[in-house]
Tab-separated table of C-alpha atoms and ligand atoms in Angstrom:
chain	number	residue	atom	x	y	z
A	905	MET	CA	0.172	0.130	0.320
A	906	ALA	CA	1.355	3.366	-1.008
A	907	GLU	CA	2.077	5.568	2.292
A	908	ASP	CA	-0.256	8.272	1.295
A	909	GLU	CA	-3.092	6.089	-0.295
A	910	VAL	CA	-6.432	6.870	1.113
A	911	ARG	CA	-8.232	4.332	2.114
A	912	TYR	CA	-12.800	4.173	1.796
A	913	ALA	CA	-14.764	2.326	3.121
A	914	VAL	CA	-18.389	2.313	0.996
A	915	TRP	CA	-22.482	2.286	1.702
A	916	GLY	CA	-24.404	0.784	-1.258
A	917	SER	CA	-23.329	-1.690	-3.740
A	918	ALA	CA	-25.680	-1.238	-6.521
A	919	GLY	CA	-25.219	0.598	-9.557
A	920	HIS	CA	-23.637	3.899	-8.126
A	921	ALA	CA	-21.541	2.515	-6.348
A	922	LYS	CA	-20.003	0.559	-9.417
A	923	VAL	CA	-19.786	3.999	-10.533
A	924	LEU	CA	-18.229	5.440	-7.373
A	925	CYS	CA	-15.410	2.548	-7.305
A	926	CYS	CA	-14.543	3.598	-10.601
A	927	LEU	CA	-13.274	7.689	-9.612
A	928	ILE	CA	-12.128	6.460	-5.875
A	929	ASP	CA	-9.951	4.467	-8.271
A	930	LEU	CA	-8.953	7.116	-10.731
A	931	ARG	CA	-8.249	9.342	-7.749
A	932	GLY	CA	-5.653	7.109	-6.332
A	933	GLY	CA	-7.944	5.338	-3.333
A	934	ARG	CA	-8.411	1.910	-2.213
A	935	VAL	CA	-12.117	0.856	-1.591
A	936	VAL	CA	-11.406	-1.611	1.584
A	937	ALA	CA	-14.940	-2.315	2.207
A	938	LEU	CA	-18.225	-2.460	1.042
A	939	PHE	CA	-21.786	-2.125	3.658
A	940	ASP	CA	-25.273	-2.378	2.301
A	941	ASN	CA	-28.756	-2.899	3.714
A	942	ALA	CA	-30.078	-5.099	1.186
A	943	PRO	CA	-29.132	-8.940	2.901
A	944	ASP	CA	-28.732	-10.400	-1.394
A	945	ALA	CA	-26.764	-7.491	-2.239
A	946	VAL	CA	-23.294	-8.938	-3.383
A	947	SER	CA	-19.511	-6.781	-3.639
A	948	VAL	CA	-19.345	-4.844	-6.508
A	949	LEU	CA	-15.900	-4.810	-6.529
A	950	ASP	CA	-13.808	-8.391	-7.022
A	951	GLY	CA	-11.700	-9.164	-3.942
A	952	VAL	CA	-13.473	-6.305	-1.532
A	953	PRO	CA	-15.714	-8.020	1.391
A	954	LEU	CA	-19.532	-6.906	1.773
A	955	TYR	CA	-21.022	-6.775	5.318
A	956	HIS	CA	-24.603	-6.371	5.761
A	957	GLY	CA	-26.450	-3.337	7.421
A	958	GLU	CA	-25.311	-1.841	10.824
A	959	GLN	CA	-24.431	-4.856	12.327
A	960	GLY	CA	-21.868	-5.386	9.037
A	961	LEU	CA	-20.649	-2.091	10.189
A	962	ARG	CA	-20.015	-2.672	13.596
A	963	SER	CA	-18.315	-5.759	12.917
A	964	TRP	CA	-15.831	-4.891	9.885
A	965	ARG	CA	-15.017	-1.437	12.785
A	966	ILE	CA	-14.074	-3.728	15.479
A	967	GLN	CA	-11.978	-5.358	13.061
A	968	GLN	CA	-9.927	-2.675	12.640
A	969	ASP	CA	-6.871	-1.750	14.201
A	970	LYS	CA	-6.787	1.887	13.144
A	971	VAL	CA	-9.438	3.996	10.817
A	972	ASP	CA	-7.980	7.772	10.654
A	973	ASP	CA	-6.576	7.151	6.988
A	974	VAL	CA	-10.056	5.730	6.093
A	975	ARG	CA	-12.393	7.923	4.349
A	976	CYS	CA	-16.490	7.075	3.716
A	977	LEU	CA	-19.047	7.853	1.108
A	978	ALA	CA	-22.205	6.939	0.396
A	979	ALA	CA	-22.910	5.113	-3.056
A	980	ILE	CA	-26.847	5.672	-3.214
A	981	GLY	CA	-28.074	7.501	-6.217
A	982	GLY	CA	-31.908	8.345	-7.171
A	983	ALA	CA	-33.802	10.818	-5.178
A	984	ARG	CA	-32.438	9.470	-1.933
A	985	GLY	CA	-30.266	12.472	-0.458
A	986	ARG	CA	-32.278	11.863	2.680
A	987	ASP	CA	-30.343	8.265	3.035
A	988	ARG	CA	-27.145	9.641	1.792
A	989	LEU	CA	-27.164	11.835	4.725
A	990	ALA	CA	-28.317	9.276	7.304
A	991	ILE	CA	-25.349	7.013	6.071
A	992	HIS	CA	-22.418	10.065	7.024
A	993	GLU	CA	-24.331	10.476	10.143
A	994	ARG	CA	-24.037	6.581	10.621
A	995	PHE	CA	-20.118	6.286	9.776
A	996	THR	CA	-19.606	9.454	12.219
A	997	VAL	CA	-21.407	7.573	14.471
A	998	HIS	CA	-18.601	4.743	14.729
A	999	GLY	CA	-15.921	7.322	14.888
A	1000	LEU	CA	-15.187	7.009	11.067
A	1001	GLN	CA	-14.674	9.929	8.757
A	1002	VAL	CA	-17.002	11.700	5.650
A	1003	ALA	CA	-14.525	12.118	3.042
A	1004	ASP	CA	-14.282	15.470	1.473
A	1005	ALA	CA	-15.664	16.148	-1.660
A	1006	LEU	CA	-14.578	13.600	-4.947
A	1007	VAL	CA	-14.393	15.106	-7.878
A	1008	HIS	CA	-13.440	13.251	-11.311
A	1009	PRO	CA	-10.306	14.274	-13.071
A	1010	LEU	CA	-12.292	15.474	-16.129
A	1011	ALA	CA	-14.768	17.416	-14.208
A	1012	ALA	CA	-14.228	21.405	-14.187
A	1013	VAL	CA	-14.629	22.594	-10.914
A	1014	CYS	CA	-14.112	26.746	-10.332
A	1015	SER	CA	-11.811	27.333	-7.416
A	1016	THR	CA	-14.505	30.016	-5.879
A	1017	SER	CA	-17.053	27.216	-5.540
A	1018	ARG	CA	-17.692	25.572	-2.463
A	1019	LEU	CA	-18.442	21.292	-2.022
A	1020	GLY	CA	-19.774	20.053	1.081
A	1021	LYS	CA	-18.605	16.603	2.413
A	1022	GLY	CA	-19.239	13.289	0.680
A	1023	THR	CA	-20.193	15.486	-2.697
A	1024	GLN	CA	-19.185	13.590	-5.458
A	1025	VAL	CA	-18.380	15.299	-9.393
A	1026	LEU	CA	-18.666	12.317	-11.733
A	1027	ALA	CA	-16.938	13.188	-15.079
A	1028	LEU	CA	-17.497	16.045	-17.272
A	1029	ALA	CA	-19.670	17.801	-14.954
A	1030	ILE	CA	-19.365	21.439	-14.253
A	1031	VAL	CA	-19.376	23.834	-11.195
A	1032	ALA	CA	-19.195	27.296	-11.987
A	1033	ALA	CA	-17.598	30.479	-10.357
A	1034	GLY	CA	-19.187	30.916	-6.448
A	1035	ALA	CA	-21.183	27.814	-6.630
A	1036	ARG	CA	-21.798	26.547	-3.352
A	1037	LEU	CA	-23.166	22.503	-3.016
A	1038	GLY	CA	-24.088	21.219	0.600
A	1039	GLU	CA	-23.068	17.760	1.971
A	1040	ALA	CA	-23.368	14.385	0.203
A	1041	CYS	CA	-24.785	16.014	-3.269
A	1042	ILE	CA	-24.218	13.998	-6.891
A	1043	LEU	CA	-23.542	16.068	-9.887
A	1044	ASN	CA	-23.862	13.187	-12.529
A	1045	HIS	CA	-21.911	12.725	-15.750
A	1046	ARG	CA	-22.233	15.987	-17.758
A	1047	ALA	CA	-24.244	17.601	-15.232
A	1048	ALA	CA	-24.005	21.580	-14.906
A	1049	VAL	CA	-24.057	23.693	-12.501
A	1050	ASP	CA	-23.382	27.641	-13.102
A	1051	HIS	CA	-22.118	30.334	-11.522
A	1052	GLU	CA	-23.750	31.602	-7.844
A	1053	CYS	CA	-26.161	28.335	-7.639
A	1054	MET	CA	-26.693	27.490	-4.290
A	1055	LEU	CA	-27.836	23.865	-3.679
A	1056	GLY	CA	-28.591	22.407	-0.163
A	1057	ASP	CA	-27.549	18.785	1.239
A	1058	GLY	CA	-28.146	15.471	-0.385
A	1059	VAL	CA	-28.857	17.384	-3.726
A	1060	HIS	CA	-29.239	15.078	-7.407
A	1061	LEU	CA	-28.625	16.500	-10.378
A	1062	ALA	CA	-28.675	13.309	-13.336
A	1063	PRO	CA	-26.697	12.880	-16.311
A	1064	GLY	CA	-27.319	16.007	-18.254
A	1065	ALA	CA	-29.211	18.299	-16.455
A	1066	THR	CA	-28.203	21.471	-16.561
A	1067	LEU	CA	-28.856	24.326	-13.641
A	1068	CYS	CA	-28.559	27.884	-15.378
A	1069	GLY	CA	-27.097	30.698	-13.169
A	1070	CYS	CA	-27.817	31.329	-9.675
A	1071	VAL	CA	-30.641	28.569	-8.991
A	1072	SER	CA	-31.201	27.733	-5.400
A	1073	LEU	CA	-32.398	24.390	-4.400
A	1074	GLY	CA	-33.266	22.957	-1.024
A	1075	ASP	CA	-31.834	19.986	0.413
A	1076	ASN	CA	-32.739	16.162	-0.847
A	1077	VAL	CA	-33.987	17.862	-4.705
A	1078	MET	CA	-33.762	15.574	-7.461
A	1079	ILE	CA	-33.310	16.639	-11.063
A	1080	GLY	CA	-33.781	13.932	-13.833
A	1081	ALA	CA	-31.557	13.550	-16.641
A	1082	CYS	CA	-31.273	16.544	-18.721
A	1083	ALA	CA	-33.617	19.174	-17.252
A	1084	VAL	CA	-32.794	22.149	-17.344
A	1085	VAL	CA	-33.742	25.223	-14.755
A	1086	LEU	CA	-33.996	28.751	-15.791
A	1087	PRO	CA	-32.122	31.428	-14.353
A	1088	ARG	CA	-32.571	32.921	-10.756
A	1089	LEU	CA	-35.549	29.868	-9.948
A	1090	SER	CA	-35.427	28.315	-6.531
A	1091	ILE	CA	-36.764	24.840	-6.117
A	1092	GLY	CA	-38.201	23.644	-2.643
A	1093	ALA	CA	-36.749	20.982	-0.554
A	1094	ASN	CA	-37.335	17.363	-1.677
A	1095	THR	CA	-39.184	18.113	-5.084
A	1096	ILE	CA	-38.162	15.747	-8.033
A	1097	VAL	CA	-37.970	17.531	-11.517
A	1098	GLY	CA	-38.416	14.427	-14.183
A	1099	ALA	CA	-36.098	14.000	-17.252
A	1100	GLY	CA	-36.046	16.514	-19.730
A	1101	ALA	CA	-38.354	18.933	-18.338
A	1102	VAL	CA	-37.584	22.537	-18.360
A	1103	VAL	CA	-38.396	24.690	-15.507
A	1104	THR	CA	-39.564	28.542	-16.553
A	1105	LYS	CA	-40.666	29.344	-12.647
A	1106	SER	CA	-39.667	28.312	-8.910
A	1107	LEU	CA	-41.376	25.131	-7.807
A	1108	PRO	CA	-42.146	24.454	-3.888
A	1109	ALA	CA	-41.054	21.638	-1.944
A	1110	ASP	CA	-42.246	18.553	-1.634
A	1111	VAL	CA	-43.435	18.032	-5.345
A	1112	VAL	CA	-43.323	16.117	-8.719
A	1113	ALA	CA	-43.001	18.416	-11.910
A	1114	VAL	CA	-42.638	16.910	-15.637
A	1115	GLY	CA	-42.860	18.364	-18.990
A	1116	ASN	CA	-41.708	21.592	-20.570
A	1117	PRO	CA	-42.725	24.040	-19.214
A	1118	ALA	CA	-42.554	22.155	-16.060
A	1119	ARG	CA	-45.729	21.432	-14.557
A	1120	ILE	CA	-46.450	20.174	-10.970
A	1121	VAL	CA	-48.102	16.825	-11.397
A	1122	ARG	CA	-47.628	15.329	-7.806
A	1123	ARG	CA	-47.423	16.237	-4.190
A	1124	PHE	CA	-45.670	13.846	-1.986
B	2130	COA	C1	-40.401	12.349	-13.043
B	2130	COA	C2	-40.454	11.270	-12.276
B	2130	COA	C3	-39.982	11.123	-11.162
B	2130	COA	C4	-42.144	10.063	-12.437
B	2130	COA	O1	-41.880	9.105	-11.923
B	2130	COA	P1	-43.029	8.089	-11.547
B	2130	COA	O2	-43.714	9.026	-10.680
B	2130	COA	O3	-42.264	6.757	-11.030
B	2130	COA	O4	-43.650	8.122	-12.446
B	2130	COA	P2	-44.259	7.185	-13.652
B	2130	COA	O5	-43.386	6.724	-14.374
B	2130	COA	O6	-45.365	6.481	-12.757
B	2130	COA	O7	-44.960	7.885	-14.832
B	2130	COA	C5	-46.427	8.574	-14.799
B	2130	COA	C6	-46.822	9.539	-15.624
B	2130	COA	O8	-45.793	10.737	-15.970
B	2130	COA	C7	-45.415	10.479	-17.204
B	2130	COA	N1	-43.433	10.915	-16.859
B	2130	COA	C8	-43.214	10.297	-16.244
B	2130	COA	N2	-41.975	10.894	-16.416
B	2130	COA	C9	-42.122	11.854	-17.062
B	2130	COA	C10	-41.209	13.025	-17.698
B	2130	COA	N3	-39.910	12.784	-16.916
B	2130	COA	N4	-41.446	13.624	-18.445
B	2130	COA	C11	-42.748	13.358	-19.016
B	2130	COA	N5	-43.712	12.622	-18.370
B	2130	COA	C12	-43.131	11.800	-17.770
B	2130	COA	C13	-45.323	9.036	-17.603
B	2130	COA	O9	-45.367	8.953	-18.664
B	2130	COA	C14	-46.937	9.041	-17.108
B	2130	COA	O10	-47.739	9.508	-17.836
B	2130	COA	P3	-49.064	8.592	-18.128
B	2130	COA	O11	-50.010	8.601	-16.519
B	2130	COA	O12	-49.949	9.489	-18.776
B	2130	COA	O13	-49.140	7.015	-18.509
B	2130	COA	C15	-39.352	9.766	-13.589
B	2130	COA	O14	-40.264	9.249	-14.534
B	2130	COA	C16	-38.221	10.661	-13.810
B	2130	COA	O15	-38.003	11.466	-14.866
B	2130	COA	N6	-37.338	10.759	-13.100
B	2130	COA	C17	-36.131	10.801	-13.472
B	2130	COA	C18	-35.040	9.836	-13.956
B	2130	COA	C19	-33.365	9.974	-13.839
B	2130	COA	O16	-33.533	11.004	-14.484
B	2130	COA	N7	-33.034	9.270	-13.392
B	2130	COA	C20	-31.634	9.465	-13.629
B	2130	COA	C21	-30.985	8.715	-12.503
B	2130	COA	S1	-29.173	8.736	-12.480
């Protein structure tokens, strides 16, 4: 093991975990343990053990001599920002550190932007000047966050989603693939914008909106 190699513990062993493990590898890190609540989950990485649920985390933690070089991430995609934040909390309770934001080498992140803990910026994503992203966000492939956007915790921008300048998103918002949010609009917490939508007016919290122009089709 290289002296400065960072070891990672990853919660989630499905599709997004494959993407995240690839990113960790590209950044020179090494995944040493995977965790998942699903009893039928299997490891997405050859040779890396999968532990099930809270009990699994506890037993892995007991086996470790030291964990100060381990960084933790939640590999849970979709509209599940709250679950990612809960996983961060769970790791912290066990004395583990959530990783700083992880950025793909082919993403463009302006130095004047700020990214919260555990946030993941995938290939070809863009974060422009002055943007602020909270904890446990996912900027999926080709997602774009233009200047001075403000994103809460647990936000997910699906592949190709675009936020124009000065957009504000509440916690746990999900913007579907290739959707566009026009400048200076705000979207309330937990709201889901469907794939391909064009959001032309601000949206409240706890709704689903689809289409061009986006219309609310459901309230939670
Ligand atoms: C909007 C969304 C959340 C709705 O999901 P849902 O509640 O399960 O809705 P359903 O699939 O049951 O569809 C309900 C209706 O909305 C329509 N609809 C679903 N998604 C739509 C979309 N993005 N744009 C326009 N109409 C849509 C369906 O055709 C269906 O219409 P119908 O009642 O006339 O048949 C989902 O379709 C979506 O777009 N999710 C984003 C997916 C994504 O980007 N994933 C990326 C993962 S990395």
